[in-house]
Amino acid sequence: MCRTLAAFPTTCLERAKEFKTRLGIFLHKSELGSDTGSVGKFEWSSKHGKEGNFSEDVLGWKESFDLLLSSKNGVAAFHAFLKTEFSEENLEFWLACEEFKKLRSATKLASRAHKIFDEFIRSEAPKEVNIDHETRELTRTNVQAATAACFDVAQGKTRTLMEKDSYPRFLKSPAYRDLAAQAAAALASPSSCGPVEPSHT
């Protein structure tokens, strides 16, 4: 049964701090601007109660891309990784689309649609995503009569690109592999808190 961090021996708390530091590698300068939605900071706090929950979250990221995208910490870690590859625009666009779909005001939809198009879709946009000409033109047309679905095709293509290209590299990165090893060890021996061996799987 999982215990709260406060109940852990000192050695466990020390390892938990080290665990947090490892994820911090990913999170350096990883916050997004307000226009594209926020990633949210790494949530490691005793108020969350159980170390096991976080460990399961970390290990879940390699199970599927959907699990990674549904995790606040996972998105933050993935975004920070993409920044190291100078390819964070795809995730930022995907997140902006997710926030865009939540809008209910037609006026806000139209305004935000043009903002997203100018930032990510138009040729030579500051954060131009890698999509084909046909999709770009389709999106341009959709934005003229903006609906919550006007970016669906472009968002789907950038998601597929991330899942097939960036996501596998993220899982193979030394920082994630080391973090996953820490998470696996925390789940396997929550009471012993012995030395953590790196995972080579």
Short mmCIF file of C-alpha atoms in Angstrom, two decimals, residues 18-185:
data_model
loop_
_atom_site.label_atom_id
_atom_site.label_comp_id
_atom_site.label_asym_id
_atom_site.label_seq_id
_atom_site.Cartn_x
_atom_site.Cartn_y
_atom_site.Cartn_z
CA GLU A 18 16.54 13.20 -6.68
CA PHE A 19 13.62 11.84 -8.70
CA LYS A 20 12.16 15.34 -8.96
CA THR A 21 15.55 16.70 -10.02
CA ARG A 22 15.75 14.22 -12.87
CA LEU A 23 12.41 15.38 -14.26
CA GLY A 24 13.66 18.93 -13.81
CA ILE A 25 16.10 18.23 -16.65
CA PHE A 26 13.11 18.11 -18.96
CA LEU A 27 11.37 21.10 -17.51
CA HIS A 28 14.07 23.73 -17.93
CA LYS A 29 12.45 26.67 -19.73
CA SER A 30 9.47 24.53 -20.68
CA GLU A 31 6.58 26.88 -20.04
CA LEU A 32 4.49 27.97 -23.00
CA GLY A 33 3.19 31.44 -23.73
CA SER A 34 -0.38 32.34 -22.87
CA ASP A 35 -1.41 32.46 -26.52
CA THR A 36 -0.80 28.77 -27.04
CA GLY A 37 -2.14 27.49 -23.75
CA SER A 38 -0.04 26.54 -20.76
CA VAL A 39 1.76 23.28 -20.19
CA GLY A 40 1.67 23.58 -16.44
CA LYS A 41 4.58 23.11 -14.07
CA PHE A 42 5.82 19.79 -12.76
CA GLU A 43 3.54 18.76 -9.92
CA TRP A 44 5.59 17.07 -7.21
CA SER A 45 4.17 17.86 -3.83
CA SER A 46 3.29 16.07 -0.64
CA LYS A 47 -0.27 17.35 -1.06
CA HIS A 48 -0.66 14.84 -3.91
CA GLY A 49 -0.10 12.22 -1.27
CA LYS A 50 1.32 9.18 -3.02
CA GLU A 51 4.71 8.73 -4.66
CA GLY A 52 3.29 5.70 -6.46
CA ASN A 53 0.85 7.83 -8.42
CA PHE A 54 3.66 9.86 -9.93
CA SER A 55 5.77 6.79 -10.67
CA GLU A 56 2.85 5.16 -12.47
CA ASP A 57 2.33 8.38 -14.42
CA VAL A 58 5.96 8.41 -15.60
CA LEU A 59 5.89 4.74 -16.61
CA GLY A 60 2.57 5.25 -18.38
CA TRP A 61 4.15 7.70 -20.82
CA LYS A 62 5.81 4.85 -22.69
CA GLU A 63 2.61 2.80 -22.92
CA SER A 64 1.00 5.11 -25.46
CA PHE A 65 1.27 8.60 -26.88
CA ASP A 66 -2.29 9.26 -25.67
CA LEU A 67 -1.25 8.59 -22.06
CA LEU A 68 1.65 10.99 -22.44
CA LEU A 69 -0.60 13.73 -23.82
CA SER A 70 -3.18 13.17 -21.09
CA SER A 71 -0.57 13.69 -18.36
CA LYS A 72 0.21 17.26 -17.29
CA ASN A 73 3.72 16.26 -16.26
CA GLY A 74 4.10 14.16 -19.40
CA VAL A 75 3.23 17.09 -21.66
CA ALA A 76 5.65 19.34 -19.76
CA ALA A 77 8.45 16.77 -20.03
CA PHE A 78 7.77 16.09 -23.72
CA HIS A 79 7.67 19.82 -24.46
CA ALA A 80 11.00 20.37 -22.74
CA PHE A 81 12.49 17.47 -24.73
CA LEU A 82 11.17 18.95 -27.99
CA LYS A 83 12.81 22.27 -27.11
CA THR A 84 16.17 20.49 -27.07
CA GLU A 85 15.43 19.42 -30.66
CA PHE A 86 14.07 22.83 -31.65
CA SER A 87 10.77 21.23 -32.68
CA GLU A 88 8.40 22.31 -29.91
CA GLU A 89 6.10 24.11 -32.36
CA ASN A 90 4.19 20.91 -33.19
CA LEU A 91 3.21 20.27 -29.57
CA GLU A 92 2.47 23.94 -28.95
CA PHE A 93 0.16 23.95 -31.97
CA TRP A 94 -1.57 20.77 -30.78
CA LEU A 95 -2.09 22.28 -27.33
CA ALA A 96 -3.35 25.54 -28.82
CA CYS A 97 -5.91 23.55 -30.82
CA GLU A 98 -7.05 21.69 -27.71
CA GLU A 99 -7.66 25.00 -25.93
CA PHE A 100 -9.30 26.45 -29.05
CA LYS A 101 -11.89 23.66 -29.11
CA LYS A 102 -13.06 24.64 -25.63
CA LEU A 103 -14.16 28.10 -26.78
CA ARG A 104 -17.91 28.62 -27.07
CA SER A 105 -18.10 32.23 -28.24
CA ALA A 106 -18.19 32.67 -32.04
CA THR A 107 -16.35 35.97 -31.69
CA LYS A 108 -13.58 34.39 -29.63
CA LEU A 109 -13.37 31.44 -32.02
CA ALA A 110 -12.83 33.73 -34.99
CA SER A 111 -10.25 35.87 -33.21
CA ARG A 112 -8.30 32.93 -31.80
CA ALA A 113 -8.46 31.03 -35.10
CA HIS A 114 -6.70 33.85 -36.93
CA LYS A 115 -4.14 34.14 -34.14
CA ILE A 116 -3.35 30.41 -34.27
CA PHE A 117 -3.20 30.47 -38.07
CA ASP A 118 -0.77 33.41 -38.06
CA GLU A 119 1.43 31.83 -35.40
CA PHE A 120 1.60 28.26 -36.69
CA ILE A 121 0.07 27.70 -40.13
CA ARG A 122 0.78 30.52 -42.57
CA SER A 123 3.95 30.35 -44.65
CA GLU A 124 6.93 31.65 -42.67
CA ALA A 125 4.88 31.83 -39.47
CA PRO A 126 7.05 32.36 -36.36
CA LYS A 127 6.29 28.79 -35.21
CA GLU A 128 5.39 27.25 -38.55
CA VAL A 129 4.42 23.58 -38.29
CA ASN A 130 5.41 21.00 -40.87
CA ILE A 131 2.25 20.32 -42.89
CA ASP A 132 1.65 19.89 -46.61
CA HIS A 133 0.44 22.66 -48.90
CA GLU A 134 -3.02 21.12 -49.34
CA THR A 135 -3.61 21.01 -45.58
CA ARG A 136 -2.32 24.54 -45.18
CA GLU A 137 -4.74 25.84 -47.81
CA LEU A 138 -7.64 23.84 -46.40
CA THR A 139 -6.96 25.33 -42.98
CA ARG A 140 -6.72 28.81 -44.46
CA THR A 141 -10.21 28.34 -45.94
CA ASN A 142 -11.59 26.89 -42.70
CA VAL A 143 -10.36 29.85 -40.67
CA GLN A 144 -12.38 32.26 -42.79
CA ALA A 145 -15.54 30.75 -41.27
CA ALA A 146 -14.05 29.49 -38.03
CA THR A 147 -15.62 26.60 -36.15
CA ALA A 148 -14.21 24.48 -33.31
CA ALA A 149 -13.16 21.91 -35.94
CA CYS A 150 -11.36 24.22 -38.35
CA PHE A 151 -7.88 23.00 -37.31
CA ASP A 152 -8.76 19.31 -36.99
CA VAL A 153 -6.96 18.12 -40.13
CA ALA A 154 -3.79 20.11 -39.44
CA GLN A 155 -3.83 19.12 -35.76
CA GLY A 156 -4.23 15.46 -36.69
CA LYS A 157 -1.26 15.57 -39.05
CA THR A 158 1.03 17.23 -36.53
CA ARG A 159 -0.05 14.72 -33.88
CA THR A 160 0.76 11.82 -36.21
CA LEU A 161 4.14 13.38 -36.98
CA MET A 162 4.95 13.69 -33.27
CA GLU A 163 3.80 10.15 -32.51
CA LYS A 164 5.86 8.59 -35.29
CA ASP A 165 8.93 10.80 -35.04
CA SER A 166 9.51 12.78 -31.83
CA TYR A 167 7.76 10.47 -29.35
CA PRO A 168 10.00 7.41 -30.00
CA ARG A 169 13.10 9.61 -29.61
CA PHE A 170 11.72 10.98 -26.35
CA LEU A 171 11.30 7.44 -24.98
CA LYS A 172 14.86 6.56 -26.03
CA SER A 173 16.39 9.70 -24.53
CA PRO A 174 18.80 9.07 -21.63
CA ALA A 175 16.88 11.48 -19.40
CA TYR A 176 13.55 9.68 -19.80
CA ARG A 177 15.11 6.21 -19.52
CA ASP A 178 16.80 7.23 -16.28
CA LEU A 179 13.60 8.78 -14.95
CA ALA A 180 11.62 5.65 -15.86
CA ALA A 181 14.18 3.51 -14.02
CA GLN A 182 13.69 5.64 -10.91
CA ALA A 183 9.90 5.30 -11.24
CA ALA A 184 10.07 1.52 -11.69
CA ALA A 185 12.32 1.17 -8.66
#
